Coordinates of C-alpha atoms in Angstrom, one line a residue:
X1 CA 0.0 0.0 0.0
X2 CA 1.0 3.6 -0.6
X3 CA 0.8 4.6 3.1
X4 CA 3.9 2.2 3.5
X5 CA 6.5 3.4 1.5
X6 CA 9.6 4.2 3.0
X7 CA 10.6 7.9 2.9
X8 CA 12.9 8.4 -0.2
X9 CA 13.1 4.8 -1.1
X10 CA 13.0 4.2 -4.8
X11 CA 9.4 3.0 -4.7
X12 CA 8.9 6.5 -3.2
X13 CA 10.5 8.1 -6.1
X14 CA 8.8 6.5 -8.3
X15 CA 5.8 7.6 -7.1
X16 CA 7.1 11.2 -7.1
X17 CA 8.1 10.6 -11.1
X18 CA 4.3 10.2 -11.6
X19 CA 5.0 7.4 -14.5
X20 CA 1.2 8.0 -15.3
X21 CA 1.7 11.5 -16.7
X22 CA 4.4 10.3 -19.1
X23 CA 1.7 9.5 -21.6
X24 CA 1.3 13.2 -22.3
X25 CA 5.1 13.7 -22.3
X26 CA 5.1 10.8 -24.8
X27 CA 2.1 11.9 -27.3
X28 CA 3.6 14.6 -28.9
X29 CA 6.9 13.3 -30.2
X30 CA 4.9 10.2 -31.0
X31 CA 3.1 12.4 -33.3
X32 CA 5.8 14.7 -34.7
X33 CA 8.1 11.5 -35.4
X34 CA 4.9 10.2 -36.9
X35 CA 4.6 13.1 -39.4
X36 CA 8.2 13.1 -40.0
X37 CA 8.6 9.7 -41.4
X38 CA 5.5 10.1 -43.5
X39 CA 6.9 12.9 -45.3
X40 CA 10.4 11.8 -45.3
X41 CA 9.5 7.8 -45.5
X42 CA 13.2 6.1 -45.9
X43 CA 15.6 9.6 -45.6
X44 CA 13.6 9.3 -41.6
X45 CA 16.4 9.2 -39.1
X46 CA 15.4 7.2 -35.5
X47 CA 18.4 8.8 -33.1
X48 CA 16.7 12.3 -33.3
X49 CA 13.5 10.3 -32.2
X50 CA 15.0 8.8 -29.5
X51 CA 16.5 12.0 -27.8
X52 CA 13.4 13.9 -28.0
X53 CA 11.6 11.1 -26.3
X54 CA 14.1 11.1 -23.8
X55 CA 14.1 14.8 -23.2
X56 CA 10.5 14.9 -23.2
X57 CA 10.5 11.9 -20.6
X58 CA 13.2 13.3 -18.2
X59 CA 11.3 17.3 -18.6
X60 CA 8.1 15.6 -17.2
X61 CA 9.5 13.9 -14.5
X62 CA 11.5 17.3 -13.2
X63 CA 8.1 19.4 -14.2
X64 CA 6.0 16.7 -11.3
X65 CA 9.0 17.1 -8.7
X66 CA 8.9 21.1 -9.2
X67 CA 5.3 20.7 -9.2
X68 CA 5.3 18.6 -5.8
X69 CA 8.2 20.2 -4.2
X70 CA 6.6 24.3 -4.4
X71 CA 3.3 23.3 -4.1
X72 CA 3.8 21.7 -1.1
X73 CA 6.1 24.8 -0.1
X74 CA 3.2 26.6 -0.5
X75 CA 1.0 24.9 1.5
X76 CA -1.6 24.1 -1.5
X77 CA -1.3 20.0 -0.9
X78 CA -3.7 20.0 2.0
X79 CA -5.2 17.4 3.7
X80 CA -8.3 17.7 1.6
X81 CA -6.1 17.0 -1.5
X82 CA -8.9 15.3 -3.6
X83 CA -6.4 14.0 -6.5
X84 CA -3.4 11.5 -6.1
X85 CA -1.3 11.9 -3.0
X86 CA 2.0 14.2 -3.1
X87 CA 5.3 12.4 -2.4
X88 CA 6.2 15.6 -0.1
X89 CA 2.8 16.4 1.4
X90 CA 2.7 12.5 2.6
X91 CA 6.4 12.1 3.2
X92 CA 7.4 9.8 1.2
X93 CA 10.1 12.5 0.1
X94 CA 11.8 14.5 2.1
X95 CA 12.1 18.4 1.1
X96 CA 15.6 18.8 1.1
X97 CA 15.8 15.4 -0.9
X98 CA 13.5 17.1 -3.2
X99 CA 15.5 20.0 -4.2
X100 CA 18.7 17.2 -4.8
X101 CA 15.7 15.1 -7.2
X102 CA 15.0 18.5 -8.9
X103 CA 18.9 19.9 -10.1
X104 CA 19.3 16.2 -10.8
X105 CA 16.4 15.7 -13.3
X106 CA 17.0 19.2 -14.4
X107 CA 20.6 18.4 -15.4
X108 CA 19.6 15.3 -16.8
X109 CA 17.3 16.8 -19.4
X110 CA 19.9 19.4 -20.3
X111 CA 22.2 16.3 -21.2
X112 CA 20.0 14.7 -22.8
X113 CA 18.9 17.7 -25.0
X114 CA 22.8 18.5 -25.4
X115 CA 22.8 15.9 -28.5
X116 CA 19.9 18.0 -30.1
X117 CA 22.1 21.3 -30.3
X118 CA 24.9 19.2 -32.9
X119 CA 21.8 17.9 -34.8
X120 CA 19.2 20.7 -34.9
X121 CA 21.7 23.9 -34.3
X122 CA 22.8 25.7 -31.4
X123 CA 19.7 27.8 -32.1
X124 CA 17.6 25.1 -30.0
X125 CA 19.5 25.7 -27.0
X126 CA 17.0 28.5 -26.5
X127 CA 14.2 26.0 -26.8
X128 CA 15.8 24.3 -24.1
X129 CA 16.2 26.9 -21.7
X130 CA 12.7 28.1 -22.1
X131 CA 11.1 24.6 -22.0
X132 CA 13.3 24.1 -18.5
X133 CA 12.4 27.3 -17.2
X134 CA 8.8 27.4 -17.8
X135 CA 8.9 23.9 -16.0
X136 CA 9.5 26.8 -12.4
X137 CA 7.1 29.3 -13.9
X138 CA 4.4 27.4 -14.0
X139 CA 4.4 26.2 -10.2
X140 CA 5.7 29.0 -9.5
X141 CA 3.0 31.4 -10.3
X142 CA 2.0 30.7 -14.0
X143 CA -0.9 28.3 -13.3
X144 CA -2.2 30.2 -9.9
X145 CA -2.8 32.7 -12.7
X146 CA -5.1 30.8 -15.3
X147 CA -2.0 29.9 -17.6
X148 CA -1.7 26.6 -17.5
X149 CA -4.2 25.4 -20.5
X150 CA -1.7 28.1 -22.7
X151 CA 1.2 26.3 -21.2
X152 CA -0.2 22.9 -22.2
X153 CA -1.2 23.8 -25.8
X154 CA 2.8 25.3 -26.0
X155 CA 4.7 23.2 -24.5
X156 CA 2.6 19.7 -24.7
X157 CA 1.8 21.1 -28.6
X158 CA 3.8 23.6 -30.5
X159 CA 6.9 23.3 -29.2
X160 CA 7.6 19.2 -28.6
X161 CA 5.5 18.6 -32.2
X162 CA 7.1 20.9 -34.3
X163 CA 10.4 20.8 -33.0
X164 CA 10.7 16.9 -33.1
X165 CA 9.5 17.2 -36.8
X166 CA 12.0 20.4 -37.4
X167 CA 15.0 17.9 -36.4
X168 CA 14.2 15.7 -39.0
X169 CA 13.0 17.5 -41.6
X170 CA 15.0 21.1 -41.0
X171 CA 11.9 22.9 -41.0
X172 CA 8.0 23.3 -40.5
X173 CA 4.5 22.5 -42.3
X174 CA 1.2 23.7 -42.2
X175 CA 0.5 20.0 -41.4
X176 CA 3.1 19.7 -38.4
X177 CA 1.2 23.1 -36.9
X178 CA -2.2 21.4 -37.3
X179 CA -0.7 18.0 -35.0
X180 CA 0.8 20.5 -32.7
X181 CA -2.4 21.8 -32.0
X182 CA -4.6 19.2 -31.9
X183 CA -2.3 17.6 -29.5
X184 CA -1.8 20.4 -27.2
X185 CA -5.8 20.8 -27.4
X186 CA -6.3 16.9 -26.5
X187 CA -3.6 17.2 -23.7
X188 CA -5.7 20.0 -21.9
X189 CA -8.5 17.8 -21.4
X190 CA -6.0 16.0 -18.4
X191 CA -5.6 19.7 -16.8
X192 CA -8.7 20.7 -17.6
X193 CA -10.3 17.9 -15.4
X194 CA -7.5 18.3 -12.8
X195 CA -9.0 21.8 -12.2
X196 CA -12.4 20.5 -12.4
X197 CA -12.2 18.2 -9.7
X198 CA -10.2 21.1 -7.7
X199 CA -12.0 23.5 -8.1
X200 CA -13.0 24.6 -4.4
X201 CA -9.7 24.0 -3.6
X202 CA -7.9 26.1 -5.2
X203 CA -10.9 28.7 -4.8
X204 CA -9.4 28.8 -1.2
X205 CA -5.5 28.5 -2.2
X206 CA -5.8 31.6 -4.6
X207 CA -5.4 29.5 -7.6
X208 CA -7.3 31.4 -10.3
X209 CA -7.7 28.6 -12.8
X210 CA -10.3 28.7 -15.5
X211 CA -12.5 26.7 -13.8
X212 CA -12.5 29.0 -10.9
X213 CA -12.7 32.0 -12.9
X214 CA -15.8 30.7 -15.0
X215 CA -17.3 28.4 -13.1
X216 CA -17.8 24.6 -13.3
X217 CA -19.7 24.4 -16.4
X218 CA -17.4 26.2 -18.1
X219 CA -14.6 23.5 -17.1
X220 CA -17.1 20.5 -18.0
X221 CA -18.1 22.1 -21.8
X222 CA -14.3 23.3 -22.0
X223 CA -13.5 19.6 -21.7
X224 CA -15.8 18.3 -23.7
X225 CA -14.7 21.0 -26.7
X226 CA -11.3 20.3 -26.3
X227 CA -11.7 17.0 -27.6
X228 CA -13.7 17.9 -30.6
X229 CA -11.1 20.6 -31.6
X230 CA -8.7 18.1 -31.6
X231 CA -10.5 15.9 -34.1
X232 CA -11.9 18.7 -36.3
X233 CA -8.5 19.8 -36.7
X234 CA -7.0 16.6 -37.6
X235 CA -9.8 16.7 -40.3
X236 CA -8.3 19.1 -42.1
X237 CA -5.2 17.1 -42.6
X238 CA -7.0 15.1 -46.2
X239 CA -6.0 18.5 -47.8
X240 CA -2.4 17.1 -47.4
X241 CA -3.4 14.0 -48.3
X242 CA -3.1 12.3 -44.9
X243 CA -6.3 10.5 -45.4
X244 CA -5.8 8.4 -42.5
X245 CA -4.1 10.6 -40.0
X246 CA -8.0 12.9 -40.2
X247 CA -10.0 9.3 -40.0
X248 CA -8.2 7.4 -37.4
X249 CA -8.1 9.7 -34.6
X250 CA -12.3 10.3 -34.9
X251 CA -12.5 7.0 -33.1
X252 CA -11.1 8.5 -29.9
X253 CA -14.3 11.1 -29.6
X254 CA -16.6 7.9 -28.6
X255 CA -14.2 7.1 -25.7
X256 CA -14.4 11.0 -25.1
X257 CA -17.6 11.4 -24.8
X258 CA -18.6 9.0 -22.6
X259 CA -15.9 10.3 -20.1
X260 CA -17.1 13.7 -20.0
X261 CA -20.8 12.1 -19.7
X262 CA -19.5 10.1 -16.4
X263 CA -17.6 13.6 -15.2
X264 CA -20.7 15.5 -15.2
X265 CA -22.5 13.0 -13.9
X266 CA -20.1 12.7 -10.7
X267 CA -19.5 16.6 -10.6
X268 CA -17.2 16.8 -7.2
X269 CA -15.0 14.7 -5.2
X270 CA -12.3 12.5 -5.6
X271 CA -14.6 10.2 -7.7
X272 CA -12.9 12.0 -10.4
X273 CA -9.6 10.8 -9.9
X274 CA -11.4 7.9 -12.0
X275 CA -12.1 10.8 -14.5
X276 CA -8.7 11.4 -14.8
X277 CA -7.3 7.9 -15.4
X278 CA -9.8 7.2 -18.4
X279 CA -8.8 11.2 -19.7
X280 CA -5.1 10.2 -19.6
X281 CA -6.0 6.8 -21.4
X282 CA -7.6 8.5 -24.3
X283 CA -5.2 11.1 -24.8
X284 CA -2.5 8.3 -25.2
X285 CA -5.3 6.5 -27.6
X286 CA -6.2 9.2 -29.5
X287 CA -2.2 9.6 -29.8
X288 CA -1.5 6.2 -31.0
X289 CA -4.5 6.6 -33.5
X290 CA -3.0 9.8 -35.4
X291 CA 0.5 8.3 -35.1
X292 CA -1.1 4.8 -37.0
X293 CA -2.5 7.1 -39.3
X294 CA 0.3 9.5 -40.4
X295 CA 2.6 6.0 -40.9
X296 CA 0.1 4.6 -42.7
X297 CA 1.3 7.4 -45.3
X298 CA 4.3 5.9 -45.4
X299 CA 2.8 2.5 -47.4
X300 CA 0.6 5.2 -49.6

């Protein structure tokens, strides 16, 4: 059980990493990769593929023990936390050990992106800097503001979509733009029910989300048209000729819908925790679908 684990044991860090959120981390460059070898087919090149992936993986993992470490610094993990339990507010890791966990991941992803510079240009160093510190911002003060659904389209969208595409292919499409999006959009739905379920919470830690701002229908229908969004866009991709890539990912609007019917239906409490694992489970499924259909180019 999770009220056994032994403070800053591996177990406990593993729990901290929040391996369940590396789905999102994982999406985009599925995508972007995707894209790249459809347009590139046999010139496709799988090392570049394999660094984002990692860079993407390690940012994640330093992004939940930022998140973790300030928000229980702050004093917003309370005890009636309705989502997962906090690896600092439950002490399973100690602060201090915290702060070591967070330079470590941080230098970690800066390694890993280091192979990126030689292949991409020195230019993407800035990319770097600005995807590691965002990762602060957005505990920091970013997300108490009502950024974080901008923060997920950029960084969960634009930048690992295009930027995984503009290492293999040296540059960007209309059709790269359109993934970015619809994956950044798809991505928000995880946030967007995070904040749902939170709402009262974070009413009372300061939090201005856009669920607290506009109210709890406004997070429920903003869930719901996230999703579409992200399908309508990839419809536009047959005027590229990526037939597939605009069918394939239509399926993941059934699994959609029915999730935001059980959301509303529960409304409040941690009964939306289950809300969230079926949200993070389509977003890797609708995912997999557009990555399916953008390779299925490749045998066009």
């Amino acid at each position: 059980m999770e009220n056994d684990v032994k403070t800053n044991s591996p177990r406990a860090w593993l729990l901290a990493a929040r391996p369940k959120t590396l789905s999102a981390a994982a999406v985009p460059v599925m995508v972007g990769s995707a894209l790249a070898a459809a347009d590139l087919s046999a010139d496709f090149q799988v090392l570049p593929c394999v660094l984002c992936f990692l860079f993407a993986f390690i940012m994640q993992i330093d992004a939940n023990f930022i998140n973790d470490y300030f928000d229980f610094r702050k004093g917003s993990d309370r005890t009636d936390r309705l989502g997962p339990e906090r690896a600092c507010a439950q002490g399973w890791i100690t602060p201090r050990a915290m702060q070591g966990g967070i330079v470590v991941t941080t230098l970690l992803a800066c390694v890993a992106g280091l192979p990126l510079l030689w292949i991409g240009g020195w230019e993407l160093l800035l990319v770097g800097a600005v995807c590691v510190l965002f990762a602060f911002l957005y505990t920091l003060g970013l997300s108490y503001r009502g950024w974080g659904d901008v923060l997920v389209l950029v960084f969960f969208g634009w930048v690992p979509v295009c930027f995984t595409y503009y290492l293999q292919t040296g540059g960007w499409t209309w059709a790269s733009v359109v993934c970015a999006t619809a994956c950044g959009l798809v991505i928000d739905t995880l946030l967007m029910v995070n904040n749902f379920r939170d709402r009262d919470q974070d009413r009372i830690s300061g939090k201005r989300t856009v669920v607290v701002r506009w109210g709890a229908r406004a997070g429920s229908t903003g869930y719901l048209w996230l999703g579409f969004l992200s399908c309508v866009g990839c419809l536009s991709l047959v005027a590229g000729g990526y037939l597939w890539a605009a069918i394939l990912p239509q399926f993941y609007l059934l699994l959609h819908i029915r999730t935001w019917q059980l959301m509303v239906s529960l409304h409040q409490g941690r009964a939306l925790n289950r809300v969230l694992g079926m949200t993070a489970r389509n977003i890797f499924l609708f995912g997999l679908l557009l990555t399916v259909g953008l390779l299925l180019q490749c045998l066009g």
